[in-house]
Tab-separated table of C-alpha atoms and ligand atoms in Angstrom:
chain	number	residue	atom	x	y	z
A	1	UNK	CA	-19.809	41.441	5.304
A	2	UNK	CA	-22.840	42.855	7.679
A	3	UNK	CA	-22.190	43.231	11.527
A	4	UNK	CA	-24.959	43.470	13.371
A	5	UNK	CA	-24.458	45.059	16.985
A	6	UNK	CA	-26.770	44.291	19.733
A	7	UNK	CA	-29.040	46.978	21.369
A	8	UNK	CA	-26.594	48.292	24.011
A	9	UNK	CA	-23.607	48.870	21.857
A	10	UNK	CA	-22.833	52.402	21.535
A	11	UNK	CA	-20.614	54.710	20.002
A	12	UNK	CA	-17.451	53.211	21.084
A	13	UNK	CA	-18.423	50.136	19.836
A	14	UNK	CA	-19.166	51.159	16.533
A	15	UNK	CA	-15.662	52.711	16.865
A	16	UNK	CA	-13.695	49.281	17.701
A	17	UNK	CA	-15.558	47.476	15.097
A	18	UNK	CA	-14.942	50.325	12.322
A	19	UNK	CA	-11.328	50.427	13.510
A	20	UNK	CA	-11.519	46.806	12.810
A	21	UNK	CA	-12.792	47.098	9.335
A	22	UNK	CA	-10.805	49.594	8.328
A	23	UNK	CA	-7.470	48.130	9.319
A	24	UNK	CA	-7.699	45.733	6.418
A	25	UNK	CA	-8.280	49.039	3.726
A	26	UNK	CA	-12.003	48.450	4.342
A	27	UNK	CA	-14.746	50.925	4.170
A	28	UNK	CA	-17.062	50.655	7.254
A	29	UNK	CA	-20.775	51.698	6.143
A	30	UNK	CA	-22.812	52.573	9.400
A	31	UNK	CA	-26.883	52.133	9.507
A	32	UNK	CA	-28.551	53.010	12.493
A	33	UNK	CA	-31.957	51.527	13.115
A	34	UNK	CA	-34.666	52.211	16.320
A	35	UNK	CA	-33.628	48.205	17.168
A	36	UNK	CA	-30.377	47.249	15.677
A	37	UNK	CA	-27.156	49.406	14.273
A	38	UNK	CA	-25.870	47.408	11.477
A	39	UNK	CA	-22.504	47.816	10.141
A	40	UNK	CA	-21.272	47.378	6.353
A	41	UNK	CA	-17.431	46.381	5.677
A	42	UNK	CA	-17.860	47.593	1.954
A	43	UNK	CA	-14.575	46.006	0.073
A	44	UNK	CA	-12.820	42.694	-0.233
A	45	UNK	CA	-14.016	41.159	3.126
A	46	UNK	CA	-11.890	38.128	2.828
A	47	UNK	CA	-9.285	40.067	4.056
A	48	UNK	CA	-10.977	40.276	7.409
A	49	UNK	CA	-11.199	38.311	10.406
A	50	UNK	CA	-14.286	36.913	11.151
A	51	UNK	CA	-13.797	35.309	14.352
A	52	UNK	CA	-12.383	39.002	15.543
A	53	UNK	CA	-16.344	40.049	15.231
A	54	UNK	CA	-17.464	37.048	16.612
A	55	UNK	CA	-15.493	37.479	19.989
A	56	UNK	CA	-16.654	40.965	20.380
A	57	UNK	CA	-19.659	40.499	23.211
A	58	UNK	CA	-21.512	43.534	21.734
A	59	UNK	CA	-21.725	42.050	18.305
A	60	UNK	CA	-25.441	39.983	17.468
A	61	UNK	CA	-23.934	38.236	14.230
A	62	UNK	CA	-21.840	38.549	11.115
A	63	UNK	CA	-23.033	37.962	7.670
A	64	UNK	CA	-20.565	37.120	5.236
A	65	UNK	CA	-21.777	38.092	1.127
A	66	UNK	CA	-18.760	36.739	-0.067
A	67	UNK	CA	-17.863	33.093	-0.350
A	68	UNK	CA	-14.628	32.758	1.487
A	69	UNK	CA	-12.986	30.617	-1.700
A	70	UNK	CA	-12.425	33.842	-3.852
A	71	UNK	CA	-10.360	32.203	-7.018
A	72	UNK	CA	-12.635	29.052	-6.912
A	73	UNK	CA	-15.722	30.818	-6.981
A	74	UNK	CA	-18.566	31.739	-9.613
A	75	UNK	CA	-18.643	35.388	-8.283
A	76	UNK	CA	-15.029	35.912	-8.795
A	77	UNK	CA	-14.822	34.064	-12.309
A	78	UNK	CA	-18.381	34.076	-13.737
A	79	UNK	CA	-17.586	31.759	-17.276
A	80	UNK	CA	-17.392	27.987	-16.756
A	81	UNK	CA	-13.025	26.912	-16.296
A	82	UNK	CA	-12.872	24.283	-19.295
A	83	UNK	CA	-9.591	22.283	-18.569
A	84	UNK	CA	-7.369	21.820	-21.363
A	85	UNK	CA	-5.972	18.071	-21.282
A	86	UNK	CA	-4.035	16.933	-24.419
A	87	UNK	CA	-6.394	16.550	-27.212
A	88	UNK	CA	-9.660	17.106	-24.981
A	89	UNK	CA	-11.247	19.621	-22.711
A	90	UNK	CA	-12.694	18.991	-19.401
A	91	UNK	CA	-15.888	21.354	-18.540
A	92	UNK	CA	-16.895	22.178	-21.970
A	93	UNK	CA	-19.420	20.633	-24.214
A	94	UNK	CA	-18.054	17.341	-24.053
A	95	UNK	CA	-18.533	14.824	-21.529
A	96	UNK	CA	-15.230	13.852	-20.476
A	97	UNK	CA	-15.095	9.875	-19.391
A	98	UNK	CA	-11.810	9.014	-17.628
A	99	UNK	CA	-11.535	5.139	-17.305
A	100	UNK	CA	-8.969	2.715	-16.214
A	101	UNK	CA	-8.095	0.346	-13.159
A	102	UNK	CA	-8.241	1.160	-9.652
A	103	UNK	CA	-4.476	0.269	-9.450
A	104	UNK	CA	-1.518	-0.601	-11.918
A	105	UNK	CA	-1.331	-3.719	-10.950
A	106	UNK	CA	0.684	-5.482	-14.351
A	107	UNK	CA	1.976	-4.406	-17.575
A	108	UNK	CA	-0.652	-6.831	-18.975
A	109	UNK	CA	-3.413	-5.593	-17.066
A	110	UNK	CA	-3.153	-2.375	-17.569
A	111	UNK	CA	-2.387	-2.364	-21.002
A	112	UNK	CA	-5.125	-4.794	-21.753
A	113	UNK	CA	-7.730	-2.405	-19.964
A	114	UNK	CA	-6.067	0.715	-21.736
A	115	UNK	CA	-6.720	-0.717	-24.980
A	116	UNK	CA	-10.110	-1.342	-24.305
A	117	UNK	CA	-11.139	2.087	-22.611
A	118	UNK	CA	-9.440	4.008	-25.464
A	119	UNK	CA	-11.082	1.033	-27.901
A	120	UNK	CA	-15.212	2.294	-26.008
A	121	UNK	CA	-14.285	5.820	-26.601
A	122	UNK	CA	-12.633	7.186	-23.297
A	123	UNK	CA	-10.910	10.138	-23.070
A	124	UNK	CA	-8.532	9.881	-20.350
A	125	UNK	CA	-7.161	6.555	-18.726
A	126	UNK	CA	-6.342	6.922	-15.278
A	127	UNK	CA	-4.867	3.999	-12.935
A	128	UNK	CA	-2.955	4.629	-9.269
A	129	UNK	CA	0.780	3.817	-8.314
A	130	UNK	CA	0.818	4.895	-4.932
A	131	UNK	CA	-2.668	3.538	-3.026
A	132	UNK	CA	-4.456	5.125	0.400
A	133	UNK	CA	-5.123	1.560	2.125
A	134	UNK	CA	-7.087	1.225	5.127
A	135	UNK	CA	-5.095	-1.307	6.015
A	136	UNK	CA	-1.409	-1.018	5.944
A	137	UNK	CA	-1.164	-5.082	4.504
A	138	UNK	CA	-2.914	-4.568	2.011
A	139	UNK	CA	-1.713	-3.829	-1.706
A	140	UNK	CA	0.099	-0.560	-1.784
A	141	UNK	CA	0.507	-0.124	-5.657
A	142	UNK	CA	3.822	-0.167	-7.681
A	143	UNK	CA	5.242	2.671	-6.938
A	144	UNK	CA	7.283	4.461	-9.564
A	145	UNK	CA	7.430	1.285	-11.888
A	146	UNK	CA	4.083	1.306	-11.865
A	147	UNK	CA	4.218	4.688	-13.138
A	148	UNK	CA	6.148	3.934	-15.929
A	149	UNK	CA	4.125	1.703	-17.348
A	150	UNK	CA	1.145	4.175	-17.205
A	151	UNK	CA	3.363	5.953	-19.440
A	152	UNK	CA	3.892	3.779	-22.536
A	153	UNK	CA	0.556	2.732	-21.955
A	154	UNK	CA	-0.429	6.407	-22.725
A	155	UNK	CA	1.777	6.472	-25.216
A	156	UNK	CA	0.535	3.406	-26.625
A	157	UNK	CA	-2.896	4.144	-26.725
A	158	UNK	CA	-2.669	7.753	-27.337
A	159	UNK	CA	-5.113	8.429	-24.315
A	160	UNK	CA	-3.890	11.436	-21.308
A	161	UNK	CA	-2.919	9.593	-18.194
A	162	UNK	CA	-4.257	10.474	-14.822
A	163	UNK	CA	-2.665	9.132	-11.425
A	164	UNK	CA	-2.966	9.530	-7.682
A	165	UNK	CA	-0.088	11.878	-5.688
A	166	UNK	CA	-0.424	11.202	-2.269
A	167	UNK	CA	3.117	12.599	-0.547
A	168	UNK	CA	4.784	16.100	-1.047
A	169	UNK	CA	8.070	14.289	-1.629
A	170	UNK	CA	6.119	12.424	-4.879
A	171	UNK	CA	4.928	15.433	-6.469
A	172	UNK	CA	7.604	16.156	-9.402
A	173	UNK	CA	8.300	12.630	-9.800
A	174	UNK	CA	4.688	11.634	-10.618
A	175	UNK	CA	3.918	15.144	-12.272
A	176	UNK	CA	7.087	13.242	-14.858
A	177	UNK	CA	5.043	10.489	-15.868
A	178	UNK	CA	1.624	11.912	-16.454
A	179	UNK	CA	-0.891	14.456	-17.843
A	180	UNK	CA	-3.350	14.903	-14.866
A	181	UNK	CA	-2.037	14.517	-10.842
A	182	UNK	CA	-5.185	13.159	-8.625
A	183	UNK	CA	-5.372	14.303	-4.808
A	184	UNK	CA	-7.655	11.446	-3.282
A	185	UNK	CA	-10.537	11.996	-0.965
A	186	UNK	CA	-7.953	11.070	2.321
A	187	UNK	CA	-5.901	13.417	1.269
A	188	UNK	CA	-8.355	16.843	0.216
A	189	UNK	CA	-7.092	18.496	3.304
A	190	UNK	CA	-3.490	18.019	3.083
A	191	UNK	CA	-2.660	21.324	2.650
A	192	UNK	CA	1.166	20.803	2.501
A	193	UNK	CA	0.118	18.668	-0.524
A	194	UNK	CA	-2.565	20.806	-2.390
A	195	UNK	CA	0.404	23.744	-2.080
A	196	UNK	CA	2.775	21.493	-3.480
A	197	UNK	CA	0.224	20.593	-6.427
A	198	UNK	CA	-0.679	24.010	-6.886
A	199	UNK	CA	2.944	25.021	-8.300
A	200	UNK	CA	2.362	22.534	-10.705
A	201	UNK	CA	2.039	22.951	-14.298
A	202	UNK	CA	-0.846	20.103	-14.780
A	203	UNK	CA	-4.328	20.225	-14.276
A	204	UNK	CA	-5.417	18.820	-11.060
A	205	UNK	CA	-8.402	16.145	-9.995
A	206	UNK	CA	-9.505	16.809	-6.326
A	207	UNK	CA	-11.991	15.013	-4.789
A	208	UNK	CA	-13.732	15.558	-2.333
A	209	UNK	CA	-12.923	14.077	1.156
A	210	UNK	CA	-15.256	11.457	2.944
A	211	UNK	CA	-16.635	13.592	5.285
A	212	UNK	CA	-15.958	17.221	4.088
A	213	UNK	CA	-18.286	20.000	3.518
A	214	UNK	CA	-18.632	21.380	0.409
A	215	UNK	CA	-17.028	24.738	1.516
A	216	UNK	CA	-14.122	22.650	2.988
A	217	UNK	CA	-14.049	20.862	-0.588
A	218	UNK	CA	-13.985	24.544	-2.276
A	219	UNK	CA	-11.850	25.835	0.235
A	220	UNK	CA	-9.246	22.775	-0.615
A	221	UNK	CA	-9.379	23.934	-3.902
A	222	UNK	CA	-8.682	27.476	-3.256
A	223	UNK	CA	-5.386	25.957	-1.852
A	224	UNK	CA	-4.703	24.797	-4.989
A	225	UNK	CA	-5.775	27.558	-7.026
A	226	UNK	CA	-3.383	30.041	-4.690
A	227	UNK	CA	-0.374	28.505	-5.718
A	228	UNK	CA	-1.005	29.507	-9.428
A	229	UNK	CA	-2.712	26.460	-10.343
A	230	UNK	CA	-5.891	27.449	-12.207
A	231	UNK	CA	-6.379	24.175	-13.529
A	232	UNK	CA	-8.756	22.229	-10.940
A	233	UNK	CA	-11.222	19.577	-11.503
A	234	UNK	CA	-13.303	18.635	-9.108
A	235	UNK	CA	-14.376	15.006	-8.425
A	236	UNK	CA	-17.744	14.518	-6.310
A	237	UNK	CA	-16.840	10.933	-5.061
A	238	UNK	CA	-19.654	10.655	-2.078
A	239	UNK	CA	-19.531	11.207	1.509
A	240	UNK	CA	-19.646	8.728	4.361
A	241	UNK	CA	-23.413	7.811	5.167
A	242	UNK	CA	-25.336	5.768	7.703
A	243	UNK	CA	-26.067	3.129	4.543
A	244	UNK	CA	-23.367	0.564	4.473
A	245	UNK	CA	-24.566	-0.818	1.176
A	246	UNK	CA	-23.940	2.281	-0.706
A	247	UNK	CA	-20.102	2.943	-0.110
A	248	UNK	CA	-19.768	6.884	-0.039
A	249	UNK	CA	-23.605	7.956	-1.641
A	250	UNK	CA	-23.505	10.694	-4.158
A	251	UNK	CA	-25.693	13.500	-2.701
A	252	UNK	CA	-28.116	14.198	-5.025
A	253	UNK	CA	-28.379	17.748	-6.473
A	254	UNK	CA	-24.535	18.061	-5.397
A	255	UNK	CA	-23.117	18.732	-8.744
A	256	UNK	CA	-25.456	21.283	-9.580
A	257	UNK	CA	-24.879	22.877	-6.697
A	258	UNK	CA	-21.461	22.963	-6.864
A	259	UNK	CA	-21.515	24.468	-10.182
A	260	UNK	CA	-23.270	27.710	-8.827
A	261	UNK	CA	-20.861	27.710	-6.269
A	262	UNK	CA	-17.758	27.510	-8.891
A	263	UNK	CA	-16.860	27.723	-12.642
A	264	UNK	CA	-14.759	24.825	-12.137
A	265	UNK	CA	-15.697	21.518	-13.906
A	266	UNK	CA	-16.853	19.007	-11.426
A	267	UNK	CA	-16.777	15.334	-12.732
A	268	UNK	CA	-18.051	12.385	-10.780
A	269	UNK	CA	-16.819	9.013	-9.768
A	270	UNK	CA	-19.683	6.483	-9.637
A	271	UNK	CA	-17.255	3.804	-8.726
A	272	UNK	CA	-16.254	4.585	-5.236
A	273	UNK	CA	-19.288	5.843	-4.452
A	274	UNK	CA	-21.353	2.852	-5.040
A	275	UNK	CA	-18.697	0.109	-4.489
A	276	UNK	CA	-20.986	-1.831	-6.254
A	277	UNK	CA	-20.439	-2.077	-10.137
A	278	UNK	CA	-24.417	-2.992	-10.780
A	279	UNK	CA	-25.106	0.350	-9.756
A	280	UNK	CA	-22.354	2.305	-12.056
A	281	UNK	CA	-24.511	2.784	-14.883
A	282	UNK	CA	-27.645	4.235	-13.532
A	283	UNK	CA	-25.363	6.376	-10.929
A	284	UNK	CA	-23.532	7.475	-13.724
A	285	UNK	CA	-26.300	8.110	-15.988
A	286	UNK	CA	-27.984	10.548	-12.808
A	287	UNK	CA	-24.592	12.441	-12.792
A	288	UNK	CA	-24.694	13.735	-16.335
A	289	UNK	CA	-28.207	14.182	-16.200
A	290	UNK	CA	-27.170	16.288	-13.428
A	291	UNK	CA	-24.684	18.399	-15.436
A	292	UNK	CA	-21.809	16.551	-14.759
A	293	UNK	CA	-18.765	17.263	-16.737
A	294	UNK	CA	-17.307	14.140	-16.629
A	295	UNK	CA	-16.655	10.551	-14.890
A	296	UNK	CA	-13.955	8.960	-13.742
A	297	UNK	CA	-14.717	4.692	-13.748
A	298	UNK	CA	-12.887	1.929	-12.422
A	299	UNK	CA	-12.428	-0.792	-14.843
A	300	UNK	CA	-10.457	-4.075	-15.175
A	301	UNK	CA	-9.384	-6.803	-17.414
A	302	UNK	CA	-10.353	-9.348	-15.029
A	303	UNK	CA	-12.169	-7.813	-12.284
A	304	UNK	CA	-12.209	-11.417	-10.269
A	305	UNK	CA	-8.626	-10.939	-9.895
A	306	UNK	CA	-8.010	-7.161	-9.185
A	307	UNK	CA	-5.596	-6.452	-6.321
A	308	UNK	CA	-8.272	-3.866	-4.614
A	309	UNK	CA	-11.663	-2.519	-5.362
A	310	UNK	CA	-12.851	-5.982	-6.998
A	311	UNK	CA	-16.292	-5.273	-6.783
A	312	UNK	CA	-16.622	-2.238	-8.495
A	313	UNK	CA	-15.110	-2.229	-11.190
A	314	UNK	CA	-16.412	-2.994	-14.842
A	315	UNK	CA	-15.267	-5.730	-17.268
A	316	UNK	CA	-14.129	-4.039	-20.646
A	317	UNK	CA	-17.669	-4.996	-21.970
A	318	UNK	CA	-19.442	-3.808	-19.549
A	319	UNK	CA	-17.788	-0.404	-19.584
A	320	UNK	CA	-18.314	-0.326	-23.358
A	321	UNK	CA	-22.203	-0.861	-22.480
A	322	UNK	CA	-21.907	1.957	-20.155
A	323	UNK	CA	-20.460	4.016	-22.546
A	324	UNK	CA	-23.407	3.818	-25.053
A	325	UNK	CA	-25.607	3.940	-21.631
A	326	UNK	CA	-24.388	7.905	-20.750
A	327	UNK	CA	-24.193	8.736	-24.179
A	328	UNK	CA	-27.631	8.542	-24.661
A	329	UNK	CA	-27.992	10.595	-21.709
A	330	UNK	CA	-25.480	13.228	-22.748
A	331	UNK	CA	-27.438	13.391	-26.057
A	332	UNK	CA	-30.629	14.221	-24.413
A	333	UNK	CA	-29.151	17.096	-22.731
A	334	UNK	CA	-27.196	18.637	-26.094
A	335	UNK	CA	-23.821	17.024	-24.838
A	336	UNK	CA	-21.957	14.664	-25.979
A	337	UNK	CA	-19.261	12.043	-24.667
B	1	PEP	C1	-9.156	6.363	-6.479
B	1	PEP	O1	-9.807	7.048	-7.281
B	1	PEP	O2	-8.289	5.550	-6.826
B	1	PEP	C2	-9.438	6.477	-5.035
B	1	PEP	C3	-8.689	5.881	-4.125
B	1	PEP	O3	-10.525	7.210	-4.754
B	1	PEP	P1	-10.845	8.084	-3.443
B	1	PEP	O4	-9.623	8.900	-3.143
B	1	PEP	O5	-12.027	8.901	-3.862
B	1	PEP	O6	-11.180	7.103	-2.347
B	2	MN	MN1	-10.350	2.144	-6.356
């Protein structure tokens, strides 16, 4: 971290703000110039408070070098994390495709789409038991039955299960019944929740929140990641935007991003940020152009009928379509799905 003290600060400023540094086990490095005395904290500067500099009236500005999210980020941990799940890895070569219905909504249903994902070559099939309505009347998932049938269908299929956690008194129970726990975009900043997660055995998809930054996103990782929990995916699912007919847009250029920021994998979920399932494919095709790691799709036996999110999500054939659709994609760029 660089302070920079204004013109009139003199030597008993540079004391209080080397006092300050070097209260944490900091080195303070002192430089000064005709204009401006700068001052280096040379050491882990996470350990300092920034806002402390910030209130001092004598000090111009603060400079951070580090990136506040030390376990999540590519400085700290320079190869790329490749998530072990099962039989497959997420953030390696492979493109991972995660695939399933918005919501267990029926033994049949699900197990009818399950067949089909595993049948088009998914990896992972995901499906939620406890749902984050807007409205409190609407459909809010089976609960712990639900659960169980994501289960056998796992079992049945042979695909890892994914599901949504959305209350600290869920976690172990739901951590029971599958391979992956999801944190949900209302929930990236419940930090009771990410703790609770993070003292979990099982890899974790986070996505990010509707109107988080990406540092807030990172930082909500770190959470995780603090807790022991090394095992973080993270799911760019689009931010709130002034364009009603794209639900949450994808920002383009995010994932890449992202990925210089962190050697987590990032996967992304074309399905809730489109709401629209005649945009999946060519949104989903951009985000493994884009480097990607994976998707996570919403698709249904009978999309006419689905309890929530009936307009985005595919029809078993239209998934398997998709599937050859980012495979050709992921072959152009040495991947594969
Ligand atoms: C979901 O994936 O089921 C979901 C509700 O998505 P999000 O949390 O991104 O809105
Ligand atoms: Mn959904």
């Amino acid at each position: 971290m660089i302070i920079v003290l204004s013109k009139k600060a003199g030597e008993k400023e540079i004391e209080l703000v080397s006092k300050e540094i070097e209260s944490k086990g900091l080195t303070a490095h002192v430089s000064k110039g005709k204009e401006r005395i700068i001052i280096g904290a040379i050491g882990d500067e996470r350990l300092l408070n920034i806002e402390h500099f910030n209130a001092m009236p004598f000090v111009e500005k603060v400079v951070p070098i580090l990136a506040p999210y030390k376990l999540a980020s590519r400085e700290f941990h320079e190869e790329n994390t490749v998530v072990k799940v099962k039989g497959f890895e997420v953030g390696g070569d492979k493109v991972a495709i995660i695939a399933g219905p918005c919501a267990i909504e029926s033994e049949e249903i699900l197990f009818e789409t399950a067949h089909a994902v595993k049948e088009a070559g998914a990896s992972m099939l995901r499906g939620s038991a406890f749902k984050p309505r807007t409205s409190p009347y609407d459909f809010q998932g089976m609960g712990e039955e639900g659960l169980k049938l994501l289960k056998k269908a796992g079992e049945e299929t042979g695909l890892p299960v994914e599901t949504e956690v959305m209350d600290t008194r869920h976690v172990a129970m739901v951590a029971k019944y599958v391979d992956v726990v999801r944190i949900g975009a209302r929930n990236m900043q419940n930090f009771d929740l990410l703790k609770e997660v993070g003292r979990l055995n099982k890899p974790v998809i986070l996505k990010n929140g509707i109107a988080s930054t990406m540092k807030e996103f990172l930082m909500a990782a770190e959470y995780i990641m603090s807790e022991g929990n090394k095992n973080v995916i993270l799911c760019n699912r689009g931010i709130r935007s002034f364009e009603p007919e794209l639900r949450f847009p994808l920002l383009n250029g995010m994932v890449p991003l992202l990925k210089q920021k962190t050697h987590l994998p990032v996967i992304v979920d074309p399905s809730h940020s489109t709401g629209n399932k005649s945009l999946i494919v060519p949104v989903s095709r951009a985000a493994i152009a884009e480097g990607a790691d994976g998707l996570i799709v919403e698709v249904h036996s009978c999309p006419e009928k689905a309890m929530c999110d009936a307009a985005q999500q595919l029809k078993p054939n239209e998934f398997a379509n998709m599937m050859k659709e980012v495979g050709a994609i992921a072959k152009a760029i040495g991947r594969s799905i």
